Short mmCIF file of C-alpha atoms in Angstrom, two decimals:
data_model
loop_
_atom_site.label_atom_id
_atom_site.label_comp_id
_atom_site.label_asym_id
_atom_site.label_seq_id
_atom_site.Cartn_x
_atom_site.Cartn_y
_atom_site.Cartn_z
CA MET G 1 0.00 0.00 0.00
CA ASN G 2 1.43 3.36 -1.03
CA LYS G 3 2.26 5.98 1.56
CA VAL G 4 0.28 9.22 1.38
CA ALA G 5 1.80 12.70 1.41
CA LEU G 6 -0.05 15.99 1.66
CA ILE G 7 1.85 18.95 0.20
CA THR G 8 0.84 22.60 0.53
CA GLY G 9 1.80 25.24 -2.01
CA ALA G 10 2.14 22.52 -4.63
CA SER G 11 1.00 24.25 -7.82
CA ARG G 12 4.49 25.40 -8.89
CA GLY G 13 8.11 25.81 -7.84
CA ILE G 14 9.52 23.77 -4.98
CA GLY G 15 6.08 22.34 -4.17
CA ARG G 16 5.68 20.94 -7.68
CA VAL G 17 9.15 19.38 -7.49
CA ILE G 18 8.35 17.82 -4.10
CA VAL G 19 5.14 16.30 -5.48
CA ASN G 20 7.06 14.81 -8.42
CA LYS G 21 9.82 13.38 -6.20
CA LEU G 22 7.32 11.81 -3.82
CA ALA G 23 5.31 10.31 -6.69
CA GLU G 24 8.54 8.99 -8.17
CA LYS G 25 9.16 7.23 -4.84
CA GLY G 26 5.68 5.66 -4.94
CA TYR G 27 3.72 8.02 -2.70
CA ASN G 28 0.11 8.87 -3.38
CA VAL G 29 0.09 12.66 -3.34
CA VAL G 30 -2.41 15.23 -2.16
CA ILE G 31 -1.67 18.35 -4.19
CA THR G 32 -2.91 21.51 -2.50
CA ALA G 33 -2.57 25.21 -3.26
CA LYS G 34 -4.76 28.24 -3.82
CA THR G 35 -4.29 28.28 -7.59
CA ILE G 36 -6.93 26.44 -9.62
CA ASP G 37 -7.08 28.73 -12.67
CA ASN G 38 -4.29 29.45 -15.12
CA ASN G 39 -2.72 32.88 -14.88
CA ASN G 40 -0.11 34.10 -17.36
CA ASN G 41 1.68 36.09 -14.65
CA LEU G 42 1.91 33.12 -12.29
CA PRO G 43 1.73 29.85 -14.24
CA GLY G 44 0.78 26.54 -12.67
CA THR G 45 -2.30 25.10 -11.00
CA ILE G 46 -2.98 22.11 -8.80
CA TYR G 47 -4.64 20.46 -11.81
CA ASP G 48 -1.57 21.01 -14.00
CA VAL G 49 0.55 19.22 -11.40
CA GLN G 50 -2.04 16.45 -11.03
CA ASN G 51 -2.06 15.90 -14.82
CA GLU G 52 1.73 15.81 -14.82
CA ILE G 53 1.73 13.16 -12.08
CA SER G 54 -0.97 11.09 -13.79
CA ASN G 55 0.98 11.05 -17.04
CA LYS G 56 4.37 10.24 -15.51
CA TYR G 57 3.62 7.84 -12.65
CA LYS G 58 1.09 5.06 -13.24
CA ASN G 59 1.60 3.35 -9.88
CA VAL G 60 0.40 6.29 -7.75
CA SER G 61 -2.80 8.24 -7.37
CA SER G 62 -3.30 11.89 -6.64
CA LEU G 63 -5.87 14.27 -5.27
CA ALA G 64 -5.85 17.94 -6.23
CA MET G 65 -7.66 20.19 -3.77
CA GLN G 66 -7.78 23.93 -3.49
CA LEU G 67 -6.41 25.09 -0.16
CA ASP G 68 -5.84 28.57 1.16
CA VAL G 69 -3.88 27.71 4.30
CA ARG G 70 -5.28 30.80 6.02
CA ASN G 71 -8.70 29.13 5.99
CA TYR G 72 -9.04 26.64 8.86
CA ASN G 73 -12.25 25.13 7.47
CA GLN G 74 -10.52 24.41 4.15
CA MET G 75 -7.68 22.72 6.04
CA LYS G 76 -10.19 20.54 7.91
CA ASP G 77 -11.91 19.67 4.63
CA VAL G 78 -8.64 18.70 2.91
CA VAL G 79 -7.67 16.42 5.80
CA LYS G 80 -11.15 14.87 5.92
CA LYS G 81 -11.16 14.18 2.15
CA THR G 82 -7.64 12.76 2.29
CA ILE G 83 -8.64 10.36 5.05
CA LYS G 84 -11.81 9.42 3.18
CA GLU G 85 -9.83 8.67 0.00
CA TYR G 86 -6.73 7.00 1.45
CA GLY G 87 -7.51 6.19 5.08
CA LYS G 88 -4.29 7.79 6.31
CA ILE G 89 -1.78 10.61 6.04
CA ASP G 90 1.85 9.52 6.29
CA ALA G 91 3.57 12.83 5.56
CA VAL G 92 2.75 16.52 5.52
CA ILE G 93 5.07 18.96 3.79
CA HIS G 94 4.42 22.59 4.69
CA ASN G 95 5.63 24.24 1.51
CA ALA G 96 3.13 27.10 1.21
CA GLY G 97 4.73 30.29 2.41
CA ALA G 98 4.62 34.05 2.33
CA LEU G 99 7.65 36.29 1.98
CA HIS G 100 7.90 39.86 3.24
CA TRP G 101 11.32 41.34 3.82
CA LYS G 102 10.84 44.86 5.11
CA SER G 103 11.90 46.85 8.12
CA ILE G 104 9.72 46.90 11.22
CA ASN G 105 8.38 50.35 10.31
CA GLU G 106 7.56 49.19 6.79
CA THR G 107 5.72 46.08 7.95
CA TYR G 108 2.08 47.05 8.25
CA HIS G 109 -0.36 45.03 10.30
CA ASN G 110 -1.96 43.39 7.25
CA LYS G 111 1.43 42.12 6.00
CA TYR G 112 2.39 40.92 9.47
CA ASP G 113 -0.90 39.02 9.74
CA LEU G 114 -0.54 37.60 6.22
CA ILE G 115 2.92 36.09 6.67
CA ASN G 116 2.21 34.79 10.16
CA ASN G 117 -1.13 33.29 9.12
CA ILE G 118 0.40 31.53 6.11
CA ASN G 119 3.66 30.49 7.72
CA SER G 120 3.45 29.76 11.45
CA ARG G 121 -0.31 29.58 12.08
CA ALA G 122 -1.14 27.35 9.11
CA SER G 123 1.71 24.92 9.72
CA PHE G 124 0.73 24.59 13.38
CA LEU G 125 -2.97 24.03 12.71
CA LEU G 126 -2.61 21.71 9.72
CA SER G 127 -0.09 19.62 11.66
CA GLN G 128 -2.51 19.48 14.57
CA LEU G 129 -5.30 18.23 12.28
CA CYS G 130 -3.08 15.48 10.84
CA LEU G 131 -1.43 14.36 14.08
CA LYS G 132 -4.46 12.52 15.43
CA TYR G 133 -4.49 10.26 12.37
CA MET G 134 -0.73 9.78 12.50
CA LYS G 135 -0.95 8.92 16.20
CA HIS G 136 -3.65 6.33 15.47
CA ASP G 137 -1.41 4.74 12.81
CA GLY G 138 1.78 5.02 14.89
CA TYR G 139 3.58 6.70 12.03
CA GLY G 140 3.95 10.11 10.43
CA HIS G 141 6.42 12.70 9.24
CA ILE G 142 5.86 16.45 9.25
CA ILE G 143 8.27 18.70 7.40
CA MET G 144 8.48 22.48 7.66
CA HIS G 145 10.24 24.81 5.23
CA SER G 146 11.86 26.85 7.95
CA PRO G 147 15.34 27.66 9.23
CA PRO G 148 17.24 26.21 12.15
CA LEU G 149 16.99 28.30 15.28
CA PRO G 150 19.68 30.96 15.06
CA ASN G 151 22.42 31.84 17.44
CA PRO G 152 20.58 34.15 19.87
CA THR G 153 23.35 36.73 19.75
CA ASP G 154 23.28 36.99 15.93
CA ILE G 155 20.86 39.90 15.62
CA ASP G 156 21.83 40.71 12.04
CA ILE G 157 19.64 37.93 10.60
CA TYR G 158 16.54 39.89 11.68
CA LYS G 159 17.44 43.19 10.04
CA ASN G 160 14.73 44.25 7.58
CA LYS G 161 12.87 40.95 7.95
CA THR G 162 11.87 40.68 11.60
CA ALA G 163 8.22 39.79 10.93
CA TYR G 164 9.22 37.19 8.35
CA MET G 165 11.71 35.59 10.73
CA ILE G 166 9.05 35.49 13.46
CA SER G 167 6.74 33.60 11.09
CA LYS G 168 9.42 31.17 9.90
CA LEU G 169 10.92 30.51 13.32
CA GLY G 170 7.37 29.82 14.54
CA MET G 171 7.30 26.95 12.03
CA THR G 172 10.62 25.67 13.36
CA MET G 173 9.34 25.82 16.92
CA THR G 174 6.22 23.88 15.89
CA ALA G 175 8.44 21.14 14.42
CA MET G 176 10.48 21.05 17.60
CA GLY G 177 7.33 20.85 19.72
CA ILE G 178 5.97 17.97 17.66
CA ALA G 179 9.32 16.17 17.84
CA SER G 180 9.33 16.52 21.62
CA GLU G 181 5.67 15.69 22.29
CA TYR G 182 5.57 12.70 19.92
CA LYS G 183 9.03 11.29 20.64
CA GLY G 184 8.95 7.50 20.61
CA THR G 185 5.57 7.26 18.86
CA GLY G 186 6.77 6.80 15.29
CA ILE G 187 5.96 10.42 14.45
CA ALA G 188 8.79 12.76 13.48
CA ALA G 189 8.99 16.43 12.61
CA ASN G 190 11.85 18.17 10.84
CA THR G 191 12.69 21.39 9.11
CA ILE G 192 14.40 21.93 5.78
CA TRP G 193 15.76 25.24 4.62
CA PRO G 194 16.30 25.36 0.84
CA SER G 195 18.92 27.83 -0.26
#
């Protein structure tokens, strides 16, 4: 029986590559992102990626579901449909992310809320929704796209991106919390930081 991976932000870029690599390894993939309609300025939809997977990998199946990770009800629906289709979730890759590199004075409340809702809040809540199924199965892997915790005396990494670093380090802390709370259960959490 194939393992099942749920990937956010999977309509293009790194997310699309992750979906392909997992399908290549025999995972059934749940392809989620906001984009369901083609846009010349930002090419790629969840359906484009699903078609690509269907054409390249005959031994796996895929689900394509629209997901705005800021919407908790959509997250619940994606998890529910994944469980209904596959009966489990073996891996969650938190690839969806928002970038905002500005000084503190140039980071307005709406931008602060946006990056923290997409980065730290969404990864925490989606992980929480999946963990109960992983715990039941005694297996699961949650991966965050977030940096290692920095040296606390290295203040230069925050310059002109404090809000962004708060949101990304929140993801790292969620991974560390999962790793600690679920140690010895077969559930792991890690971070990766593509450069």
